[in-house]
């Protein structure tokens, strides 16, 4: 890859005050392109042969400022070519301009992360909710370090960041784990285009605690009784109908909002979960039991009506009070309630794995541990 960089002045467009725009001409594999400097300099004080600005007077202070800016931009241009050579990447004029524009993200991991979130969202690789969650993780890192050069990514920095999240931000361990999971995701994305010492090698991720919140059978039946009681308060129908349907199907709230009648075949819901990686095409099949089908109003469009996550979580708390379920229930309890009820009623673990769309059986095993804990507590009362 052959290239050259030289400073020029645009004499053809000299302004009334005798100045003209400065620009760099870059020749890459015999193809020319220009990079504006966004500075103006007197045409008569420019050395065309050397490609340099010349002082207007002995004490020309503006000259020193302009010279620093010119050298800075030329350094950035050369850094792109050095990076490409070390990375064994053959640049075109178009890719060179793109890399120059993204110079900051090439040196700073935080800038890289921010840019990647936007690009992945635009390309449809991640959903809006995922982008928002990952942006939140990025914001936590920015509160720890405003800038983070790739050269400073070390195992020690990760340990300091973990301590910061736990002791300064006072986050719960599961939240810390999520922050580091997103951190690692974008660091893995950077591996193909950046050279750095991978800091996660040998680093112990925060231990994810297995706290599963779910309704007991009695609590579930109370909610169901309230739904069919004929005395539900206004505004409760949509939320509780959707919640109970999720209790019978194990659907996440994101999937519940998307699934429709086109995906129902012979009373079996066949769909691809939202949280499934984009490169995976595995569909989940969930037979709709009689109780689930009773909750469906029409046979077109979405299976159930929903509202915003915040709205439904807020309404669920009021519903639980009316149904005498005195727990701080959120919508995700429905999925956990489905799984624990399935196992308690004799369902097989490998079947539950498929119903929940888990790629790894270990993810499903958590519900076995939950039920074992329940049985241990109940048997402790025997004398």
Short mmCIF file of C-alpha atoms in Angstrom, two decimals:
data_model
loop_
_atom_site.label_atom_id
_atom_site.label_comp_id
_atom_site.label_asym_id
_atom_site.label_seq_id
_atom_site.Cartn_x
_atom_site.Cartn_y
_atom_site.Cartn_z
CA UNK A 1 0.00 0.00 0.00
CA UNK A 2 1.64 3.24 -1.19
CA UNK A 3 0.51 6.63 -0.03
CA UNK A 4 1.65 10.24 0.30
CA UNK A 5 0.38 13.22 2.29
CA UNK A 6 1.03 16.88 1.41
CA UNK A 7 -0.44 20.21 2.53
CA UNK A 8 -1.94 22.51 -0.14
CA UNK A 9 -3.77 25.83 -0.27
CA UNK A 10 -6.81 26.39 -2.50
CA UNK A 11 -5.65 29.42 -4.53
CA UNK A 12 -8.62 29.16 -6.89
CA UNK A 13 -10.92 30.28 -4.08
CA UNK A 14 -8.99 33.11 -2.46
CA UNK A 15 -11.14 35.21 -0.15
CA UNK A 16 -11.25 39.05 -0.23
CA UNK A 17 -8.78 39.22 2.68
CA UNK A 18 -6.21 37.24 0.66
CA UNK A 19 -6.60 33.97 2.58
CA UNK A 20 -7.59 30.57 1.22
CA UNK A 21 -8.52 27.17 2.65
CA UNK A 22 -5.79 24.71 3.60
CA UNK A 23 -6.19 21.03 2.83
CA UNK A 24 -4.20 17.83 2.72
CA UNK A 25 -3.93 15.93 -0.53
CA UNK A 26 -3.67 12.20 0.12
CA UNK A 27 -2.61 9.89 -2.70
CA UNK A 28 -3.39 6.26 -1.96
CA UNK A 29 -2.39 3.70 -4.57
CA UNK A 30 -2.40 6.50 -7.20
CA UNK A 31 -5.91 7.62 -6.25
CA UNK A 32 -6.19 11.20 -4.96
CA UNK A 33 -8.45 12.54 -2.25
CA UNK A 34 -8.51 15.68 -0.11
CA UNK A 35 -8.87 16.19 3.63
CA UNK A 36 -9.91 19.72 4.71
CA UNK A 37 -7.89 21.33 7.51
CA UNK A 38 -10.67 23.85 8.24
CA UNK A 39 -8.16 26.67 8.47
CA UNK A 40 -7.48 29.69 6.21
CA UNK A 41 -4.05 31.19 5.55
CA UNK A 42 -2.73 34.05 3.36
CA UNK A 43 -1.93 32.70 -0.09
CA UNK A 44 1.26 34.76 -0.28
CA UNK A 45 2.52 33.13 2.93
CA UNK A 46 2.35 29.57 1.69
CA UNK A 47 5.34 27.61 0.31
CA UNK A 48 3.93 25.50 -2.54
CA UNK A 49 7.12 23.48 -3.04
CA UNK A 50 7.46 22.41 0.60
CA UNK A 51 3.73 22.34 1.33
CA UNK A 52 4.15 24.54 4.39
CA UNK A 53 2.69 27.74 5.83
CA UNK A 54 5.13 30.61 6.31
CA UNK A 55 5.17 33.20 9.12
CA UNK A 56 3.51 36.52 8.26
CA UNK A 57 5.83 38.34 10.66
CA UNK A 58 8.58 37.60 13.18
CA UNK A 59 6.17 37.51 16.15
CA UNK A 60 3.35 35.71 14.37
CA UNK A 61 1.61 33.88 17.26
CA UNK A 62 -1.19 32.62 15.02
CA UNK A 63 1.42 30.74 12.98
CA UNK A 64 2.37 28.54 15.97
CA UNK A 65 -1.30 27.71 16.68
CA UNK A 66 -1.98 26.84 13.04
CA UNK A 67 1.18 24.79 12.81
CA UNK A 68 0.15 22.68 15.82
CA UNK A 69 -3.30 22.01 14.33
CA UNK A 70 -1.80 21.09 10.95
CA UNK A 71 0.70 18.73 12.58
CA UNK A 72 -2.06 17.18 14.68
CA UNK A 73 -4.22 16.38 11.65
CA UNK A 74 -1.26 15.10 9.65
CA UNK A 75 -0.39 12.84 12.60
CA UNK A 76 -3.93 11.43 12.63
CA UNK A 77 -3.74 10.75 8.89
CA UNK A 78 -0.44 8.91 9.30
CA UNK A 79 -1.80 6.96 12.28
CA UNK A 80 -4.53 5.52 10.06
CA UNK A 81 -1.94 4.18 7.62
CA UNK A 82 0.28 2.86 10.42
CA UNK A 83 -2.72 1.09 11.99
CA UNK A 84 -3.71 -0.39 8.62
CA UNK A 85 -0.18 -1.66 7.99
CA UNK A 86 0.11 -3.28 11.45
CA UNK A 87 -3.36 -4.78 11.07
CA UNK A 88 -2.54 -5.97 7.53
CA UNK A 89 -5.57 -4.15 6.18
CA UNK A 90 -5.53 -2.85 2.61
CA UNK A 91 -7.17 0.55 2.60
CA UNK A 92 -9.16 2.16 -0.19
CA UNK A 93 -9.79 5.90 -0.34
CA UNK A 94 -13.30 5.31 1.03
CA UNK A 95 -12.17 3.09 3.93
CA UNK A 96 -9.31 5.50 4.69
CA UNK A 97 -11.74 8.40 5.08
CA UNK A 98 -14.01 6.26 7.24
CA UNK A 99 -11.14 5.22 9.51
CA UNK A 100 -9.92 8.82 9.76
CA UNK A 101 -13.40 9.92 10.80
CA UNK A 102 -13.46 7.20 13.44
CA UNK A 103 -9.95 7.88 14.67
CA UNK A 104 -11.10 8.46 18.23
CA UNK A 105 -12.93 5.15 18.43
CA UNK A 106 -9.82 3.36 17.24
CA UNK A 107 -7.78 4.67 20.17
CA UNK A 108 -10.42 4.90 22.89
CA UNK A 109 -12.50 1.88 23.90
CA UNK A 110 -15.34 4.01 25.28
CA UNK A 111 -15.67 5.87 21.97
CA UNK A 112 -15.53 2.55 20.11
CA UNK A 113 -18.28 1.09 22.30
CA UNK A 114 -20.55 4.11 21.77
CA UNK A 115 -20.10 3.96 17.99
CA UNK A 116 -20.68 0.20 17.84
CA UNK A 117 -23.96 0.44 19.76
CA UNK A 118 -25.33 2.90 17.20
CA UNK A 119 -24.11 0.88 14.21
CA UNK A 120 -25.46 -2.42 15.57
CA UNK A 121 -28.82 -0.81 16.30
CA UNK A 122 -29.07 0.71 12.79
CA UNK A 123 -28.15 -2.62 11.18
CA UNK A 124 -30.77 -4.45 13.25
CA UNK A 125 -28.20 -6.62 15.03
CA UNK A 126 -29.57 -5.52 18.40
CA UNK A 127 -33.03 -4.34 19.39
CA UNK A 128 -33.74 -0.92 20.85
CA UNK A 129 -34.18 -2.32 24.37
CA UNK A 130 -30.83 -4.15 24.17
CA UNK A 131 -29.11 -1.02 22.86
CA UNK A 132 -30.56 0.97 25.75
CA UNK A 133 -29.35 -1.58 28.30
CA UNK A 134 -25.86 -1.71 26.78
CA UNK A 135 -25.73 2.09 26.62
CA UNK A 136 -26.54 2.10 30.33
CA UNK A 137 -23.57 -0.22 30.95
CA UNK A 138 -21.39 2.11 28.88
CA UNK A 139 -22.54 5.08 30.97
CA UNK A 140 -21.41 3.26 34.12
CA UNK A 141 -17.96 2.77 32.60
CA UNK A 142 -17.84 6.46 31.60
CA UNK A 143 -18.62 7.44 35.18
CA UNK A 144 -15.53 5.42 36.17
CA UNK A 145 -13.28 6.64 33.35
CA UNK A 146 -14.22 9.38 30.86
CA UNK A 147 -11.70 7.98 28.39
CA UNK A 148 -10.18 4.53 28.24
CA UNK A 149 -7.40 3.99 25.68
CA UNK A 150 -7.05 0.40 24.50
CA UNK A 151 -3.49 0.46 25.81
CA UNK A 152 -4.81 0.89 29.36
CA UNK A 153 -7.12 -2.13 29.29
CA UNK A 154 -5.64 -4.45 31.91
CA UNK A 155 -6.82 -7.08 34.35
CA UNK A 156 -6.01 -4.66 37.16
CA UNK A 157 -8.28 -2.02 35.63
CA UNK A 158 -11.13 -4.56 35.53
CA UNK A 159 -10.59 -5.35 39.21
CA UNK A 160 -10.64 -1.63 40.05
CA UNK A 161 -13.81 -1.14 38.01
CA UNK A 162 -15.51 -4.08 39.76
CA UNK A 163 -14.60 -2.59 43.14
CA UNK A 164 -15.94 0.79 41.98
CA UNK A 165 -19.31 -0.66 40.96
CA UNK A 166 -19.71 -2.63 44.18
CA UNK A 167 -18.32 -0.17 46.75
CA UNK A 168 -18.89 3.26 45.21
CA UNK A 169 -21.96 2.75 43.00
CA UNK A 170 -23.27 0.13 45.47
CA UNK A 171 -24.79 -2.01 42.73
CA UNK A 172 -26.15 -5.48 43.36
CA UNK A 173 -23.88 -8.26 42.16
CA UNK A 174 -26.23 -9.25 39.33
CA UNK A 175 -26.14 -5.69 38.00
CA UNK A 176 -22.34 -5.72 38.19
CA UNK A 177 -22.31 -8.98 36.26
CA UNK A 178 -24.49 -7.39 33.54
CA UNK A 179 -22.13 -4.40 33.26
CA UNK A 180 -19.15 -6.71 32.79
CA UNK A 181 -21.03 -8.95 30.35
CA UNK A 182 -21.67 -5.93 28.09
CA UNK A 183 -18.08 -4.72 28.61
CA UNK A 184 -16.77 -8.10 27.45
CA UNK A 185 -19.17 -8.21 24.48
CA UNK A 186 -17.84 -4.98 23.00
CA UNK A 187 -14.25 -5.80 23.84
CA UNK A 188 -14.66 -9.05 21.89
CA UNK A 189 -16.04 -7.03 18.96
CA UNK A 190 -12.95 -4.82 19.06
CA UNK A 191 -10.56 -7.78 18.78
CA UNK A 192 -10.89 -8.02 15.02
CA UNK A 193 -9.91 -4.40 14.36
CA UNK A 194 -7.74 -3.35 17.33
CA UNK A 195 -4.49 -4.55 18.83
CA UNK A 196 -4.49 -4.79 22.62
CA UNK A 197 -3.78 -7.15 25.48
CA UNK A 198 -7.06 -8.94 26.24
CA UNK A 199 -7.77 -8.11 29.92
CA UNK A 200 -10.50 -10.69 30.57
CA UNK A 201 -8.03 -13.56 30.34
CA UNK A 202 -7.76 -14.84 33.92
CA UNK A 203 -10.22 -12.26 35.23
CA UNK A 204 -12.97 -13.61 37.49
CA UNK A 205 -16.35 -12.31 36.45
CA UNK A 206 -18.67 -11.23 39.30
CA UNK A 207 -20.51 -14.32 40.47
CA UNK A 208 -24.09 -14.24 39.21
CA UNK A 209 -26.49 -15.05 41.98
CA UNK A 210 -29.40 -17.34 41.18
CA UNK A 211 -32.29 -15.48 42.74
CA UNK A 212 -35.50 -16.47 41.03
CA UNK A 213 -38.75 -14.73 41.97
CA UNK A 214 -41.97 -16.66 41.30
CA UNK A 215 -45.50 -17.13 42.59
CA UNK A 216 -46.48 -20.02 44.80
CA UNK A 217 -49.37 -22.16 43.55
CA UNK A 218 -51.72 -20.49 46.02
CA UNK A 219 -50.66 -17.00 44.89
CA UNK A 220 -51.05 -17.91 41.24
CA UNK A 221 -54.55 -19.25 41.85
CA UNK A 222 -55.50 -16.05 43.70
CA UNK A 223 -54.53 -13.94 40.68
CA UNK A 224 -56.43 -16.28 38.39
CA UNK A 225 -59.51 -16.12 40.64
CA UNK A 226 -59.36 -12.33 40.67
CA UNK A 227 -59.23 -12.28 36.85
CA UNK A 228 -62.34 -14.43 36.51
CA UNK A 229 -64.16 -12.91 39.50
CA UNK A 230 -66.09 -10.32 37.51
CA UNK A 231 -64.99 -7.65 39.98
CA UNK A 232 -61.73 -6.55 38.40
CA UNK A 233 -61.04 -2.83 38.55
CA UNK A 234 -60.88 -0.79 35.34
CA UNK A 235 -57.48 -0.99 33.68
CA UNK A 236 -56.52 -4.35 35.20
CA UNK A 237 -57.79 -6.61 32.40
CA UNK A 238 -55.03 -6.02 29.82
CA UNK A 239 -52.15 -6.43 32.27
CA UNK A 240 -53.47 -9.45 34.17
CA UNK A 241 -54.60 -11.22 30.98
CA UNK A 242 -51.09 -10.83 29.54
CA UNK A 243 -49.47 -11.87 32.84
CA UNK A 244 -51.55 -15.04 33.16
CA UNK A 245 -50.92 -15.91 29.51
CA UNK A 246 -47.18 -15.62 30.19
CA UNK A 247 -47.65 -17.87 33.25
CA UNK A 248 -49.11 -20.53 30.93
CA UNK A 249 -46.51 -20.12 28.15
CA UNK A 250 -43.27 -18.90 29.75
CA UNK A 251 -43.02 -16.00 27.29
CA UNK A 252 -40.78 -13.06 28.10
CA UNK A 253 -42.49 -9.68 27.98
CA UNK A 254 -40.56 -8.73 24.83
CA UNK A 255 -41.75 -11.86 23.00
CA UNK A 256 -45.28 -11.45 24.34
CA UNK A 257 -45.46 -8.07 22.63
CA UNK A 258 -44.42 -9.53 19.27
CA UNK A 259 -46.09 -12.93 18.85
CA UNK A 260 -49.21 -13.00 16.67
CA UNK A 261 -51.74 -15.41 15.23
CA UNK A 262 -49.67 -16.05 12.09
CA UNK A 263 -47.26 -17.94 14.35
CA UNK A 264 -49.94 -20.25 15.79
CA UNK A 265 -50.36 -23.58 14.01
CA UNK A 266 -52.67 -26.25 15.39
CA UNK A 267 -52.69 -24.57 18.81
CA UNK A 268 -48.89 -24.48 18.90
CA UNK A 269 -47.04 -21.15 19.02
CA UNK A 270 -43.91 -21.31 16.84
CA UNK A 271 -41.64 -18.28 17.00
CA UNK A 272 -38.04 -17.07 17.27
CA UNK A 273 -37.29 -15.43 20.65
CA UNK A 274 -36.16 -11.81 20.63
CA UNK A 275 -33.21 -12.42 22.94
CA UNK A 276 -31.85 -15.19 20.75
CA UNK A 277 -28.56 -14.23 19.04
CA UNK A 278 -29.15 -12.94 15.51
CA UNK A 279 -27.05 -15.67 13.92
CA UNK A 280 -29.23 -18.39 15.51
CA UNK A 281 -32.41 -19.46 13.74
CA UNK A 282 -33.78 -21.96 16.28
CA UNK A 283 -37.52 -21.61 16.74
CA UNK A 284 -39.32 -22.27 20.01
CA UNK A 285 -42.52 -24.30 19.98
CA UNK A 286 -45.01 -23.78 22.81
CA UNK A 287 -48.28 -25.74 22.84
CA UNK A 288 -51.11 -23.47 23.95
CA UNK A 289 -52.98 -25.29 26.71
CA UNK A 290 -56.74 -24.83 27.19
CA UNK A 291 -56.26 -22.26 29.97
CA UNK A 292 -53.93 -20.21 27.77
CA UNK A 293 -56.38 -20.30 24.85
CA UNK A 294 -59.20 -19.10 27.12
CA UNK A 295 -57.29 -15.85 27.59
CA UNK A 296 -57.19 -15.10 23.85
CA UNK A 297 -59.93 -12.76 22.64
CA UNK A 298 -59.59 -12.71 18.86
CA UNK A 299 -57.92 -14.86 16.23
CA UNK A 300 -56.05 -12.14 14.35
CA UNK A 301 -53.22 -9.76 15.11
CA UNK A 302 -51.30 -9.95 18.39
CA UNK A 303 -52.19 -12.83 20.70
CA UNK A 304 -52.70 -10.52 23.67
CA UNK A 305 -52.79 -6.78 24.14
CA UNK A 306 -49.93 -5.23 26.12
CA UNK A 307 -48.76 -1.89 27.42
CA UNK A 308 -45.30 -0.52 28.24
CA UNK A 309 -43.13 -2.59 30.59
CA UNK A 310 -43.22 0.14 33.24
CA UNK A 311 -46.99 0.49 33.04
CA UNK A 312 -47.66 -3.24 33.35
CA UNK A 313 -45.20 -3.66 36.21
CA UNK A 314 -46.86 -0.77 38.02
CA UNK A 315 -50.38 -2.15 37.47
CA UNK A 316 -49.30 -5.66 38.56
CA UNK A 317 -48.44 -4.31 42.01
CA UNK A 318 -51.98 -2.92 42.41
CA UNK A 319 -53.51 -6.13 41.07
CA UNK A 320 -51.55 -8.19 43.60
CA UNK A 321 -52.89 -6.09 46.47
CA UNK A 322 -56.46 -6.62 45.22
CA UNK A 323 -55.82 -10.36 44.90
CA UNK A 324 -54.19 -10.50 48.36
CA UNK A 325 -50.78 -11.46 46.96
CA UNK A 326 -48.45 -9.40 49.10
CA UNK A 327 -45.26 -9.53 47.09
CA UNK A 328 -43.44 -7.00 44.93
CA UNK A 329 -44.36 -8.79 41.68
CA UNK A 330 -42.96 -7.69 38.32
CA UNK A 331 -43.92 -9.09 34.91
CA UNK A 332 -40.89 -11.36 34.63
CA UNK A 333 -42.25 -13.40 37.56
CA UNK A 334 -44.68 -14.93 35.04
CA UNK A 335 -41.89 -16.75 33.17
CA UNK A 336 -40.38 -18.03 36.40
CA UNK A 337 -43.81 -19.06 37.66
CA UNK A 338 -44.41 -21.03 34.45
CA UNK A 339 -41.10 -22.89 34.86
CA UNK A 340 -41.53 -23.76 38.54
CA UNK A 341 -45.17 -24.87 38.05
CA UNK A 342 -44.13 -27.00 35.07
CA UNK A 343 -41.54 -28.89 37.13
CA UNK A 344 -43.77 -29.23 40.19
CA UNK A 345 -46.46 -30.85 38.08
CA UNK A 346 -44.05 -33.47 36.79
CA UNK A 347 -42.67 -31.81 33.66
CA UNK A 348 -39.30 -33.03 32.39
CA UNK A 349 -36.28 -30.71 32.54
CA UNK A 350 -35.21 -31.24 28.91
CA UNK A 351 -38.74 -30.36 27.76
CA UNK A 352 -38.71 -27.19 29.87
CA UNK A 353 -35.38 -26.27 28.29
CA UNK A 354 -37.00 -26.34 24.83
CA UNK A 355 -40.09 -24.47 25.98
CA UNK A 356 -37.99 -21.67 27.47
CA UNK A 357 -35.67 -21.57 24.46
CA UNK A 358 -32.53 -22.13 26.53
CA UNK A 359 -29.48 -23.08 24.47
CA UNK A 360 -27.77 -24.52 27.56
CA UNK A 361 -29.39 -26.95 30.02
CA UNK A 362 -27.49 -25.18 32.83
CA UNK A 363 -29.75 -22.16 32.37
CA UNK A 364 -32.78 -24.36 32.98
CA UNK A 365 -31.22 -26.15 35.97
CA UNK A 366 -31.76 -23.06 38.11
CA UNK A 367 -35.45 -23.95 38.37
CA UNK A 368 -34.55 -27.39 39.71
CA UNK A 369 -32.49 -25.73 42.46
CA UNK A 370 -35.39 -23.39 43.25
CA UNK A 371 -37.78 -26.30 43.68
CA UNK A 372 -35.26 -28.22 45.79
CA UNK A 373 -34.99 -25.20 48.08
CA UNK A 374 -38.77 -25.13 48.44
CA UNK A 375 -38.94 -28.83 49.25
CA UNK A 376 -36.11 -28.51 51.78
CA UNK A 377 -38.00 -25.75 53.61
CA UNK A 378 -41.24 -27.75 53.59
CA UNK A 379 -39.68 -30.98 54.82
CA UNK A 380 -37.92 -29.17 57.66
CA UNK A 381 -41.25 -28.89 59.44
CA UNK A 382 -41.49 -32.69 59.82
CA UNK A 383 -40.79 -33.99 63.30
#
